[in-house]
mmCIF file of C-alpha atoms in Angstrom:
data_model
loop_
_atom_site.group_PDB
_atom_site.id
_atom_site.type_symbol
_atom_site.label_atom_id
_atom_site.label_comp_id
_atom_site.label_asym_id
_atom_site.label_seq_id
_atom_site.Cartn_x
_atom_site.Cartn_y
_atom_site.Cartn_z
ATOM 1 C CA MET U 1 4.580 10.087 2.300
ATOM 2 C CA LYS U 2 8.133 9.816 1.039
ATOM 3 C CA VAL U 3 8.773 10.606 -2.624
ATOM 4 C CA GLU U 4 10.153 7.092 -3.087
ATOM 5 C CA ASP U 5 6.801 5.593 -1.968
ATOM 6 C CA PHE U 6 4.882 8.088 -4.092
ATOM 7 C CA LEU U 7 6.884 7.150 -7.207
ATOM 8 C CA GLU U 8 6.208 3.472 -6.524
ATOM 9 C CA ILE U 9 2.474 4.188 -6.771
ATOM 10 C CA VAL U 10 3.018 6.171 -9.980
ATOM 11 C CA ARG U 11 5.145 3.383 -11.480
ATOM 12 C CA PHE U 12 2.374 0.884 -10.752
ATOM 13 C CA ARG U 13 -0.166 3.143 -12.476
ATOM 14 C CA VAL U 14 1.993 3.585 -15.607
ATOM 15 C CA ASN U 15 3.025 -0.094 -15.762
ATOM 16 C CA ASP U 16 6.699 0.610 -15.079
ATOM 17 C CA LYS U 17 7.265 -1.489 -11.965
ATOM 18 C CA LEU U 18 10.806 -2.360 -13.091
ATOM 19 C CA SER U 19 11.801 1.303 -13.598
ATOM 20 C CA VAL U 20 12.565 0.822 -17.280
ATOM 21 C CA ALA U 21 10.443 3.484 -19.002
ATOM 22 C CA TYR U 22 10.946 6.356 -16.557
ATOM 23 C CA SER U 23 13.905 7.376 -14.420
ATOM 24 C CA ASP U 24 13.389 8.574 -10.848
ATOM 25 C CA ASP U 25 14.562 12.049 -11.885
ATOM 26 C CA GLU U 26 12.047 12.157 -14.713
ATOM 27 C CA LEU U 27 9.162 11.102 -12.471
ATOM 28 C CA MET U 28 10.264 13.618 -9.824
ATOM 29 C CA GLN U 29 10.096 16.354 -12.457
ATOM 30 C CA PHE U 30 6.562 15.226 -13.351
ATOM 31 C CA LEU U 31 5.746 15.284 -9.626
ATOM 32 C CA ASN U 32 7.167 18.812 -9.339
ATOM 33 C CA ASP U 33 5.053 19.913 -12.313
ATOM 34 C CA SER U 34 2.042 18.402 -10.535
ATOM 35 C CA ILE U 35 2.918 20.205 -7.286
ATOM 36 C CA ALA U 36 3.121 23.500 -9.190
ATOM 37 C CA LEU U 37 -0.299 22.945 -10.769
ATOM 38 C CA LEU U 38 -1.897 21.903 -7.475
ATOM 39 C CA ASN U 39 -0.352 24.955 -5.752
ATOM 40 C CA THR U 40 -2.049 27.169 -8.335
ATOM 41 C CA GLU U 41 -5.397 25.374 -8.096
ATOM 42 C CA LEU U 42 -5.564 25.496 -4.291
ATOM 43 C CA ILE U 43 -4.395 29.104 -4.025
ATOM 44 C CA THR U 44 -6.984 30.090 -6.630
ATOM 45 C CA LEU U 45 -9.593 28.431 -4.398
ATOM 46 C CA LYS U 46 -8.131 30.292 -1.389
ATOM 47 C CA ASP U 47 -7.708 26.978 0.388
ATOM 48 C CA PRO U 48 -6.550 27.473 4.000
ATOM 49 C CA VAL U 49 -4.066 24.614 3.627
ATOM 50 C CA MET U 50 -1.984 26.999 1.518
ATOM 51 C CA LEU U 51 -1.779 29.730 4.198
ATOM 52 C CA LYS U 52 1.332 30.662 6.165
ATOM 53 C CA GLU U 53 1.717 33.226 8.920
ATOM 54 C CA ILE U 54 4.570 35.663 9.508
ATOM 55 C CA THR U 55 5.374 38.813 11.421
ATOM 56 C CA ILE U 56 6.406 41.589 9.075
ATOM 57 C CA SER U 57 9.118 44.016 10.072
ATOM 58 C CA GLN U 58 10.391 47.033 8.157
ATOM 59 C CA SER U 59 12.047 46.107 4.826
ATOM 60 C CA MET U 60 12.082 42.330 5.229
ATOM 61 C CA ALA U 61 12.838 39.907 2.430
ATOM 62 C CA MET U 62 9.807 38.323 0.881
ATOM 63 C CA PRO U 63 9.524 34.608 1.827
ATOM 64 C CA ALA U 64 10.680 32.345 -0.999
ATOM 65 C CA ASN U 65 7.323 30.552 -1.084
ATOM 66 C CA PHE U 66 5.261 33.792 -1.098
ATOM 67 C CA VAL U 67 2.455 34.092 -3.657
ATOM 68 C CA LYS U 68 0.152 36.798 -2.311
ATOM 69 C CA PHE U 69 -1.240 38.227 0.894
ATOM 70 C CA ALA U 70 -4.459 36.767 2.290
ATOM 71 C CA GLY U 71 -5.947 40.092 3.276
ATOM 72 C CA LYS U 72 -5.076 43.762 3.229
ATOM 73 C CA TYR U 73 -2.073 45.007 5.165
ATOM 74 C CA PRO U 74 -0.301 48.398 5.245
ATOM 75 C CA VAL U 75 2.618 47.104 3.163
ATOM 76 C CA TYR U 76 3.922 47.125 -0.366
ATOM 77 C CA ILE U 77 6.436 44.975 -2.246
ATOM 78 C CA ALA U 78 9.459 46.397 -4.032
ATOM 79 C CA ASP U 79 12.374 44.345 -5.377
ATOM 80 C CA ASP U 80 11.373 41.176 -3.468
ATOM 81 C CA THR U 81 11.265 43.185 -0.233
ATOM 82 C CA ILE U 82 8.162 43.754 1.864
ATOM 83 C CA LYS U 83 8.092 47.362 3.028
ATOM 84 C CA MET U 84 5.735 48.697 5.674
ATOM 85 C CA LEU U 85 3.821 51.924 5.741
ATOM 86 C CA GLY U 86 4.494 53.635 9.061
ATOM 87 C CA THR U 87 4.541 50.891 11.723
ATOM 88 C CA ASP U 88 7.299 48.959 13.468
ATOM 89 C CA SER U 89 5.976 45.472 12.830
ATOM 90 C CA ILE U 90 2.784 43.648 11.948
ATOM 91 C CA PRO U 91 2.198 40.286 13.665
ATOM 92 C CA ASN U 92 0.047 37.442 12.348
ATOM 93 C CA VAL U 93 0.145 38.371 8.665
ATOM 94 C CA LEU U 94 -1.370 35.636 6.516
ATOM 95 C CA TYR U 95 -0.151 34.904 3.016
ATOM 96 C CA PHE U 96 -0.632 32.185 0.445
ATOM 97 C CA ALA U 97 2.484 30.087 -0.033
ATOM 98 C CA ASN U 98 3.520 27.509 -2.588
ATOM 99 C CA LYS U 99 4.342 24.071 -1.256
ATOM 100 C CA SER U 100 7.962 23.080 -1.865
ATOM 101 C CA LYS U 101 9.059 21.015 -4.805
ATOM 102 C CA VAL U 102 10.970 17.788 -4.196
ATOM 103 C CA SER U 103 14.562 16.975 -5.081
ATOM 104 C CA SER U 104 15.264 13.639 -3.411
ATOM 105 C CA LEU U 105 13.620 10.256 -2.980
ATOM 106 C CA ASN U 106 13.848 10.846 0.780
ATOM 107 C CA ASP U 107 11.884 14.124 0.647
ATOM 108 C CA GLU U 108 8.321 14.194 1.912
ATOM 109 C CA VAL U 109 5.547 14.904 -0.583
ATOM 110 C CA PRO U 110 4.407 18.339 0.648
ATOM 111 C CA PHE U 111 0.649 17.673 0.602
ATOM 112 C CA SER U 112 -1.727 15.648 2.749
ATOM 113 C CA ASP U 113 -3.435 12.409 1.732
ATOM 114 C CA THR U 114 -6.404 14.323 0.305
ATOM 115 C CA GLU U 115 -4.233 16.154 -2.212
ATOM 116 C CA GLU U 116 -1.779 13.294 -2.809
ATOM 117 C CA SER U 117 -4.333 11.331 -4.819
ATOM 118 C CA MET U 118 -4.651 14.258 -7.227
ATOM 119 C CA LEU U 119 -0.859 14.548 -7.395
ATOM 120 C CA VAL U 120 -0.661 10.866 -8.366
ATOM 121 C CA GLN U 121 -3.207 11.378 -11.139
ATOM 122 C CA LEU U 122 -1.445 14.483 -12.443
ATOM 123 C CA THR U 123 1.960 12.801 -12.364
ATOM 124 C CA VAL U 124 0.585 9.808 -14.274
ATOM 125 C CA ILE U 125 -0.909 12.109 -16.924
ATOM 126 C CA TYR U 126 2.424 13.911 -17.368
ATOM 127 C CA ALA U 127 4.288 10.583 -17.609
ATOM 128 C CA LEU U 128 1.914 9.024 -20.127
ATOM 129 C CA ASN U 129 1.817 12.200 -22.182
ATOM 130 C CA LYS U 130 5.606 11.975 -22.595
ATOM 131 C CA ASN U 131 5.125 8.836 -24.640
ATOM 132 C CA GLU U 132 2.191 10.379 -26.505
ATOM 133 C CA TYR U 133 -0.315 7.868 -25.201
ATOM 134 C CA SER U 134 -3.896 9.064 -25.381
ATOM 135 C CA THR U 135 -4.599 10.918 -22.167
ATOM 136 C CA ASP U 136 -8.153 11.965 -23.077
ATOM 137 C CA GLN U 137 -9.703 9.799 -20.374
ATOM 138 C CA ASP U 138 -7.095 10.934 -17.845
ATOM 139 C CA GLU U 139 -7.766 14.565 -18.678
ATOM 140 C CA ARG U 140 -11.507 14.051 -18.165
ATOM 141 C CA LEU U 141 -10.690 12.361 -14.858
ATOM 142 C CA LEU U 142 -8.461 15.284 -13.903
ATOM 143 C CA ASP U 143 -11.286 17.711 -14.667
ATOM 144 C CA LYS U 144 -13.562 15.613 -12.450
ATOM 145 C CA LEU U 145 -10.908 15.573 -9.699
ATOM 146 C CA ARG U 146 -10.700 19.365 -9.917
ATOM 147 C CA GLU U 147 -14.475 19.562 -9.505
ATOM 148 C CA ILE U 148 -14.331 17.253 -6.497
ATOM 149 C CA ILE U 149 -11.493 19.253 -4.886
ATOM 150 C CA ARG U 150 -13.438 22.473 -5.419
ATOM 151 C CA ALA U 151 -16.528 20.897 -3.873
ATOM 152 C CA VAL U 152 -14.613 19.455 -0.904
ATOM 153 C CA LYS U 153 -12.595 22.624 -0.361
ATOM 154 C CA GLY U 154 -15.590 24.898 -0.789
ATOM 155 C CA GLY U 155 -14.542 26.554 -4.056
#
């Protein structure tokens, strides 16, 4: 889904269909905050959707989206460089990676439909909290959504 379409859904949920209360940039920042939180939640659950695969060679730069390895490998990290212990290369190394943040209305939201509904809810909570509306019910809903994601994802 394009960010522009995503923000349209958020605007509907926060009663800002005319784009008066929130700018696109502001809502994109709330979306990016939501992406960061969802990255953390899914990586904590060791969700396979957050895995990436690389081949490690001697003294290679750590990928920008790198969080942690998904397994044990004969490597160590020093100064944002992955260094190997005694081999030429290691193929098929799995690591947990953050999904990218968005910067344009034409960007794609980096999660699938399953996770997008949680991103909408999170973004709405951030937006409504800006204006100090009561978000108690939204926070309870978010806690329930977290439980559902953990159940669906096997956490």
